[in-house]
């Protein structure tokens, strides 16, 4: 068995800060979207988000990189005072490590944001593999990120449990042949009705359903 974690909204409860950052950035660029419309676009790579909203050729690659970097810097500054793992996760990681359960991260975040979280919280040592936006060709719901993580920890996909907070992430897990635990930080349970690979919905890592995975 192996555990593969999405990061934003799954390990840290920061998605409202990403939402606020994108809402302000996109409307500064003329998107004219409300917060719920922005929320619906928040999956995949930053560049893909911009292309979904503005069209494929609206910005150059350099412009998109600059926009994304500015948004991430604003997000990090706003979230820094609140940067902590979701309740119960520190003990969960420690126990899983003590049981020699391989762990990986499979996220649409870039290395800039991954380093911000893992290194500020000093948890990088728990993870045998970290697969980022820069490491994949196709974003969730494509299973590439999770399949790469499984390959790096050398555990068969069917033996991997994915921790996710977003429907597209759960769909990616299903496409990889993996079961999923859903953190209800950003989305409600009814948004996951289409997926039959979910073994538990949890608010945090103190939930008995997730602690049972360590027995």
PDB file of C-alpha atoms in Angstrom:
ATOM      1  CA  UNK A   1       0.000   0.000   0.000  1.00  0.00           C
ATOM      2  CA  UNK A   2       1.062   3.582  -0.693  1.00  0.00           C
ATOM      3  CA  UNK A   3      -0.470   6.987  -0.026  1.00  0.00           C
ATOM      4  CA  UNK A   4      -0.467   9.709  -2.706  1.00  0.00           C
ATOM      5  CA  UNK A   5      -1.449  13.210  -1.622  1.00  0.00           C
ATOM      6  CA  UNK A   6      -2.699  16.090  -3.658  1.00  0.00           C
ATOM      7  CA  UNK A   7      -1.402  19.189  -1.867  1.00  0.00           C
ATOM      8  CA  UNK A   8      -3.586  22.310  -2.012  1.00  0.00           C
ATOM      9  CA  UNK A   9      -6.851  21.757  -0.157  1.00  0.00           C
ATOM     10  CA  UNK A  10      -5.729  18.271   0.819  1.00  0.00           C
ATOM     11  CA  UNK A  11      -2.636  18.768   2.964  1.00  0.00           C
ATOM     12  CA  UNK A  12      -3.133  22.463   3.653  1.00  0.00           C
ATOM     13  CA  UNK A  13      -6.439  24.311   3.696  1.00  0.00           C
ATOM     14  CA  UNK A  14      -5.433  27.113   1.360  1.00  0.00           C
ATOM     15  CA  UNK A  15      -7.831  26.931  -1.559  1.00  0.00           C
ATOM     16  CA  UNK A  16      -9.792  30.025  -0.538  1.00  0.00           C
ATOM     17  CA  UNK A  17      -6.507  31.978  -0.721  1.00  0.00           C
ATOM     18  CA  UNK A  18      -5.867  30.597  -4.223  1.00  0.00           C
ATOM     19  CA  UNK A  19      -9.455  31.498  -5.126  1.00  0.00           C
ATOM     20  CA  UNK A  20      -9.027  35.062  -3.883  1.00  0.00           C
ATOM     21  CA  UNK A  21      -5.712  35.388  -5.728  1.00  0.00           C
ATOM     22  CA  UNK A  22      -7.144  34.140  -9.015  1.00  0.00           C
ATOM     23  CA  UNK A  23     -10.354  36.159  -8.610  1.00  0.00           C
ATOM     24  CA  UNK A  24      -8.392  39.393  -8.247  1.00  0.00           C
ATOM     25  CA  UNK A  25      -5.857  38.536 -10.947  1.00  0.00           C
ATOM     26  CA  UNK A  26      -8.386  37.360 -13.542  1.00  0.00           C
ATOM     27  CA  UNK A  27     -10.682  40.314 -13.128  1.00  0.00           C
ATOM     28  CA  UNK A  28      -7.718  42.692 -13.312  1.00  0.00           C
ATOM     29  CA  UNK A  29      -7.117  41.062 -16.700  1.00  0.00           C
ATOM     30  CA  UNK A  30     -10.739  41.663 -17.734  1.00  0.00           C
ATOM     31  CA  UNK A  31     -12.314  38.240 -17.206  1.00  0.00           C
ATOM     32  CA  UNK A  32     -15.377  39.661 -15.401  1.00  0.00           C
ATOM     33  CA  UNK A  33     -16.063  36.454 -13.418  1.00  0.00           C
ATOM     34  CA  UNK A  34     -17.615  36.048  -9.996  1.00  0.00           C
ATOM     35  CA  UNK A  35     -15.919  33.919  -7.323  1.00  0.00           C
ATOM     36  CA  UNK A  36     -17.987  30.795  -8.021  1.00  0.00           C
ATOM     37  CA  UNK A  37     -17.176  30.991 -11.726  1.00  0.00           C
ATOM     38  CA  UNK A  38     -13.481  31.289 -10.871  1.00  0.00           C
ATOM     39  CA  UNK A  39     -13.780  28.338  -8.468  1.00  0.00           C
ATOM     40  CA  UNK A  40     -15.074  26.186 -11.329  1.00  0.00           C
ATOM     41  CA  UNK A  41     -11.903  26.845 -13.332  1.00  0.00           C
ATOM     42  CA  UNK A  42      -9.473  26.024 -10.520  1.00  0.00           C
ATOM     43  CA  UNK A  43      -7.939  22.748 -11.672  1.00  0.00           C
ATOM     44  CA  UNK A  44      -4.932  21.796 -13.756  1.00  0.00           C
ATOM     45  CA  UNK A  45      -1.916  23.961 -14.491  1.00  0.00           C
ATOM     46  CA  UNK A  46      -1.994  27.744 -14.198  1.00  0.00           C
ATOM     47  CA  UNK A  47      -1.461  28.123 -17.935  1.00  0.00           C
ATOM     48  CA  UNK A  48      -4.387  25.800 -18.661  1.00  0.00           C
ATOM     49  CA  UNK A  49      -6.640  27.859 -16.399  1.00  0.00           C
ATOM     50  CA  UNK A  50      -5.736  31.022 -18.294  1.00  0.00           C
ATOM     51  CA  UNK A  51      -6.343  29.334 -21.647  1.00  0.00           C
ATOM     52  CA  UNK A  52      -9.753  28.010 -20.523  1.00  0.00           C
ATOM     53  CA  UNK A  53     -10.873  31.517 -19.630  1.00  0.00           C
ATOM     54  CA  UNK A  54      -9.216  33.724 -22.256  1.00  0.00           C
ATOM     55  CA  UNK A  55      -8.597  31.314 -25.141  1.00  0.00           C
ATOM     56  CA  UNK A  56      -5.488  29.527 -26.326  1.00  0.00           C
ATOM     57  CA  UNK A  57      -3.689  32.389 -28.047  1.00  0.00           C
ATOM     58  CA  UNK A  58      -4.736  35.338 -25.867  1.00  0.00           C
ATOM     59  CA  UNK A  59      -1.423  35.411 -23.959  1.00  0.00           C
ATOM     60  CA  UNK A  60       2.077  34.377 -24.957  1.00  0.00           C
ATOM     61  CA  UNK A  61       3.769  31.653 -22.922  1.00  0.00           C
ATOM     62  CA  UNK A  62       5.954  34.335 -21.323  1.00  0.00           C
ATOM     63  CA  UNK A  63       2.933  36.444 -20.367  1.00  0.00           C
ATOM     64  CA  UNK A  64       1.171  33.439 -18.824  1.00  0.00           C
ATOM     65  CA  UNK A  65       4.262  32.543 -16.829  1.00  0.00           C
ATOM     66  CA  UNK A  66       4.486  36.112 -15.538  1.00  0.00           C
ATOM     67  CA  UNK A  67       0.788  36.242 -14.618  1.00  0.00           C
ATOM     68  CA  UNK A  68       0.984  32.893 -12.837  1.00  0.00           C
ATOM     69  CA  UNK A  69       4.098  33.898 -10.912  1.00  0.00           C
ATOM     70  CA  UNK A  70       2.528  37.169  -9.759  1.00  0.00           C
ATOM     71  CA  UNK A  71      -0.597  35.331  -8.611  1.00  0.00           C
ATOM     72  CA  UNK A  72       1.466  32.731  -6.696  1.00  0.00           C
ATOM     73  CA  UNK A  73       3.515  35.406  -4.950  1.00  0.00           C
ATOM     74  CA  UNK A  74       0.324  37.168  -3.856  1.00  0.00           C
ATOM     75  CA  UNK A  75      -1.137  33.857  -2.647  1.00  0.00           C
ATOM     76  CA  UNK A  76       1.986  32.931  -0.668  1.00  0.00           C
ATOM     77  CA  UNK A  77       2.146  36.325   1.016  1.00  0.00           C
ATOM     78  CA  UNK A  78      -1.541  36.185   2.011  1.00  0.00           C
ATOM     79  CA  UNK A  79      -1.452  32.573   3.195  1.00  0.00           C
ATOM     80  CA  UNK A  80       1.891  32.651   5.048  1.00  0.00           C
ATOM     81  CA  UNK A  81       0.414  33.583   8.482  1.00  0.00           C
ATOM     82  CA  UNK A  82      -2.006  30.639   8.155  1.00  0.00           C
ATOM     83  CA  UNK A  83       0.411  28.038   6.758  1.00  0.00           C
ATOM     84  CA  UNK A  84      -0.134  24.792   8.632  1.00  0.00           C
ATOM     85  CA  UNK A  85      -1.094  21.221   7.855  1.00  0.00           C
ATOM     86  CA  UNK A  86      -4.749  20.216   8.080  1.00  0.00           C
ATOM     87  CA  UNK A  87      -5.649  18.966  11.565  1.00  0.00           C
ATOM     88  CA  UNK A  88      -4.397  15.465  12.295  1.00  0.00           C
ATOM     89  CA  UNK A  89      -2.076  15.289   9.288  1.00  0.00           C
ATOM     90  CA  UNK A  90       1.232  15.717  11.206  1.00  0.00           C
ATOM     91  CA  UNK A  91       0.461  12.659  13.362  1.00  0.00           C
ATOM     92  CA  UNK A  92      -0.922  10.765  10.347  1.00  0.00           C
ATOM     93  CA  UNK A  93       2.304  11.287   8.371  1.00  0.00           C
ATOM     94  CA  UNK A  94       4.421  10.301  11.356  1.00  0.00           C
ATOM     95  CA  UNK A  95       2.456   7.092  11.940  1.00  0.00           C
ATOM     96  CA  UNK A  96       2.460   6.163   8.240  1.00  0.00           C
ATOM     97  CA  UNK A  97       6.222   6.697   8.098  1.00  0.00           C
ATOM     98  CA  UNK A  98       6.690   4.531  11.196  1.00  0.00           C
ATOM     99  CA  UNK A  99       4.707   1.786   9.436  1.00  0.00           C
ATOM    100  CA  UNK A 100       6.962   2.150   6.360  1.00  0.00           C
ATOM    101  CA  UNK A 101       4.036   3.082   4.107  1.00  0.00           C
ATOM    102  CA  UNK A 102       5.511   4.785   1.021  1.00  0.00           C
ATOM    103  CA  UNK A 103       4.131   8.282   0.470  1.00  0.00           C
ATOM    104  CA  UNK A 104       4.185  10.641  -2.507  1.00  0.00           C
ATOM    105  CA  UNK A 105       2.733  13.938  -3.642  1.00  0.00           C
ATOM    106  CA  UNK A 106       0.891  14.249  -6.950  1.00  0.00           C
ATOM    107  CA  UNK A 107      -0.224  17.818  -7.503  1.00  0.00           C
ATOM    108  CA  UNK A 108      -0.988  20.402 -10.154  1.00  0.00           C
ATOM    109  CA  UNK A 109       1.026  22.881  -8.094  1.00  0.00           C
ATOM    110  CA  UNK A 110       4.384  24.027  -9.434  1.00  0.00           C
ATOM    111  CA  UNK A 111       7.703  23.505  -7.675  1.00  0.00           C
ATOM    112  CA  UNK A 112       7.640  27.116  -6.421  1.00  0.00           C
ATOM    113  CA  UNK A 113       4.495  26.431  -4.379  1.00  0.00           C
ATOM    114  CA  UNK A 114       5.486  22.886  -3.428  1.00  0.00           C
ATOM    115  CA  UNK A 115       8.740  24.121  -1.933  1.00  0.00           C
ATOM    116  CA  UNK A 116       6.862  26.876  -0.095  1.00  0.00           C
ATOM    117  CA  UNK A 117       4.747  24.240   1.677  1.00  0.00           C
ATOM    118  CA  UNK A 118       7.120  21.317   2.162  1.00  0.00           C
ATOM    119  CA  UNK A 119      10.141  23.312   3.247  1.00  0.00           C
ATOM    120  CA  UNK A 120       8.394  25.879   5.448  1.00  0.00           C
ATOM    121  CA  UNK A 121       6.608  23.032   7.239  1.00  0.00           C
ATOM    122  CA  UNK A 122       9.685  20.763   7.193  1.00  0.00           C
ATOM    123  CA  UNK A 123       7.832  17.706   5.855  1.00  0.00           C
ATOM    124  CA  UNK A 124       9.688  16.946   2.613  1.00  0.00           C
ATOM    125  CA  UNK A 125      11.420  13.959   4.234  1.00  0.00           C
ATOM    126  CA  UNK A 126       8.130  12.032   4.442  1.00  0.00           C
ATOM    127  CA  UNK A 127       7.757  11.779   0.665  1.00  0.00           C
ATOM    128  CA  UNK A 128       9.608   9.349  -1.556  1.00  0.00           C
ATOM    129  CA  UNK A 129       8.333  11.140  -4.673  1.00  0.00           C
ATOM    130  CA  UNK A 130       7.007  14.605  -5.499  1.00  0.00           C
ATOM    131  CA  UNK A 131       5.291  14.938  -8.881  1.00  0.00           C
ATOM    132  CA  UNK A 132       4.489  18.546  -9.854  1.00  0.00           C
ATOM    133  CA  UNK A 133       2.914  20.431 -12.752  1.00  0.00           C
ATOM    134  CA  UNK A 134       6.351  20.582 -14.389  1.00  0.00           C
ATOM    135  CA  UNK A 135       6.626  16.775 -14.358  1.00  0.00           C
ATOM    136  CA  UNK A 136       3.532  15.915 -16.408  1.00  0.00           C
ATOM    137  CA  UNK A 137       2.284  16.492 -19.927  1.00  0.00           C
ATOM    138  CA  UNK A 138      -1.421  16.059 -19.144  1.00  0.00           C
ATOM    139  CA  UNK A 139      -3.191  17.466 -16.075  1.00  0.00           C
ATOM    140  CA  UNK A 140      -5.912  15.881 -13.949  1.00  0.00           C
ATOM    141  CA  UNK A 141      -8.319  14.246 -14.711  1.00  0.00           C
ATOM    142  CA  UNK A 142      -5.624  12.536 -16.770  1.00  0.00           C
ATOM    143  CA  UNK A 143      -4.046   9.925 -14.441  1.00  0.00           C
ATOM    144  CA  UNK A 144      -0.452  10.741 -15.416  1.00  0.00           C
ATOM    145  CA  UNK A 145       0.480  12.511 -12.167  1.00  0.00           C
ATOM    146  CA  UNK A 146      -0.724   9.640  -9.983  1.00  0.00           C
ATOM    147  CA  UNK A 147       0.698   6.907 -12.203  1.00  0.00           C
ATOM    148  CA  UNK A 148       4.110   8.615 -12.125  1.00  0.00           C
ATOM    149  CA  UNK A 149       3.915   8.856  -8.333  1.00  0.00           C
ATOM    150  CA  UNK A 150       3.023   5.162  -8.062  1.00  0.00           C
ATOM    151  CA  UNK A 151       5.906   4.225 -10.347  1.00  0.00           C
ATOM    152  CA  UNK A 152       8.388   6.244  -8.266  1.00  0.00           C
ATOM    153  CA  UNK A 153       7.321   4.649  -4.974  1.00  0.00           C
ATOM    154  CA  UNK A 154       7.264   1.258  -6.739  1.00  0.00           C
ATOM    155  CA  UNK A 155       3.719   0.337  -5.696  1.00  0.00           C
ATOM    156  CA  UNK A 156       1.053  -0.940  -8.101  1.00  0.00           C
ATOM    157  CA  UNK A 157      -1.683   1.626  -8.849  1.00  0.00           C
ATOM    158  CA  UNK A 158      -4.388  -0.645  -7.425  1.00  0.00           C
ATOM    159  CA  UNK A 159      -2.531  -0.592  -4.090  1.00  0.00           C
ATOM    160  CA  UNK A 160      -2.362   3.221  -3.928  1.00  0.00           C
ATOM    161  CA  UNK A 161      -4.807   5.405  -2.034  1.00  0.00           C
ATOM    162  CA  UNK A 162      -5.122   8.986  -3.243  1.00  0.00           C
ATOM    163  CA  UNK A 163      -6.017  11.877  -0.937  1.00  0.00           C
ATOM    164  CA  UNK A 164      -7.856  14.588  -2.886  1.00  0.00           C
ATOM    165  CA  UNK A 165     -10.158  17.564  -2.422  1.00  0.00           C
ATOM    166  CA  UNK A 166     -11.379  18.110  -6.001  1.00  0.00           C
ATOM    167  CA  UNK A 167     -13.661  16.145  -8.341  1.00  0.00           C
ATOM    168  CA  UNK A 168     -11.114  16.304 -11.181  1.00  0.00           C
ATOM    169  CA  UNK A 169      -8.516  14.815  -8.821  1.00  0.00           C
ATOM    170  CA  UNK A 170     -10.813  11.971  -7.798  1.00  0.00           C
ATOM    171  CA  UNK A 171     -11.525  11.367 -11.482  1.00  0.00           C
ATOM    172  CA  UNK A 172      -7.777  11.226 -12.137  1.00  0.00           C
ATOM    173  CA  UNK A 173      -7.429   8.668  -9.337  1.00  0.00           C
ATOM    174  CA  UNK A 174     -10.240   6.587 -10.858  1.00  0.00           C
ATOM    175  CA  UNK A 175      -8.564   6.781 -14.258  1.00  0.00           C
ATOM    176  CA  UNK A 176      -5.363   5.507 -12.607  1.00  0.00           C
ATOM    177  CA  UNK A 177      -7.235   2.590 -11.021  1.00  0.00           C
ATOM    178  CA  UNK A 178      -6.834   4.011  -7.516  1.00  0.00           C
ATOM    179  CA  UNK A 179      -9.199   4.501  -4.598  1.00  0.00           C
ATOM    180  CA  UNK A 180      -9.570   7.952  -3.065  1.00  0.00           C
ATOM    181  CA  UNK A 181     -10.173   9.660   0.250  1.00  0.00           C
ATOM    182  CA  UNK A 182     -11.869  13.050  -0.167  1.00  0.00           C
ATOM    183  CA  UNK A 183     -11.131  16.096   1.996  1.00  0.00           C
ATOM    184  CA  UNK A 184     -14.228  18.305   2.083  1.00  0.00           C
ATOM    185  CA  UNK A 185     -12.261  21.556   2.222  1.00  0.00           C
ATOM    186  CA  UNK A 186     -13.292  23.054  -1.111  1.00  0.00           C
ATOM    187  CA  UNK A 187     -16.171  20.963  -2.488  1.00  0.00           C
ATOM    188  CA  UNK A 188     -19.319  19.365  -1.075  1.00  0.00           C
ATOM    189  CA  UNK A 189     -20.023  15.632  -1.099  1.00  0.00           C
ATOM    190  CA  UNK A 190     -22.697  15.923  -3.778  1.00  0.00           C
ATOM    191  CA  UNK A 191     -20.086  17.205  -6.244  1.00  0.00           C
ATOM    192  CA  UNK A 192     -18.484  13.747  -6.147  1.00  0.00           C
ATOM    193  CA  UNK A 193     -21.614  11.717  -6.953  1.00  0.00           C
ATOM    194  CA  UNK A 194     -20.209  10.544 -10.294  1.00  0.00           C
ATOM    195  CA  UNK A 195     -17.301   8.646  -8.726  1.00  0.00           C
ATOM    196  CA  UNK A 196     -17.390   5.154  -7.233  1.00  0.00           C
ATOM    197  CA  UNK A 197     -13.733   4.954  -6.167  1.00  0.00           C
ATOM    198  CA  UNK A 198     -14.203   7.010  -2.985  1.00  0.00           C
ATOM    199  CA  UNK A 199     -13.649   5.074   0.244  1.00  0.00           C
ATOM    200  CA  UNK A 200     -14.202   7.963   2.686  1.00  0.00           C
ATOM    201  CA  UNK A 201     -15.106  11.622   3.003  1.00  0.00           C
ATOM    202  CA  UNK A 202     -13.247  13.384   5.817  1.00  0.00           C
ATOM    203  CA  UNK A 203     -13.036  16.884   7.280  1.00  0.00           C
ATOM    204  CA  UNK A 204      -9.520  16.279   8.605  1.00  0.00           C
ATOM    205  CA  UNK A 205      -7.054  13.503   9.408  1.00  0.00           C
ATOM    206  CA  UNK A 206      -8.466  12.833  12.871  1.00  0.00           C
ATOM    207  CA  UNK A 207     -11.401  11.050  11.244  1.00  0.00           C
ATOM    208  CA  UNK A 208     -11.662   7.357  12.312  1.00  0.00           C
ATOM    209  CA  UNK A 209     -12.176   6.345   8.666  1.00  0.00           C
ATOM    210  CA  UNK A 210      -8.711   7.576   7.714  1.00  0.00           C
ATOM    211  CA  UNK A 211      -7.023   6.427  10.924  1.00  0.00           C
ATOM    212  CA  UNK A 212      -8.287   2.923  10.120  1.00  0.00           C
ATOM    213  CA  UNK A 213      -5.932   2.909   7.097  1.00  0.00           C
ATOM    214  CA  UNK A 214      -3.001   2.841   9.535  1.00  0.00           C
ATOM    215  CA  UNK A 215      -4.083  -0.416  11.214  1.00  0.00           C
TER     216      UNK A 215
END
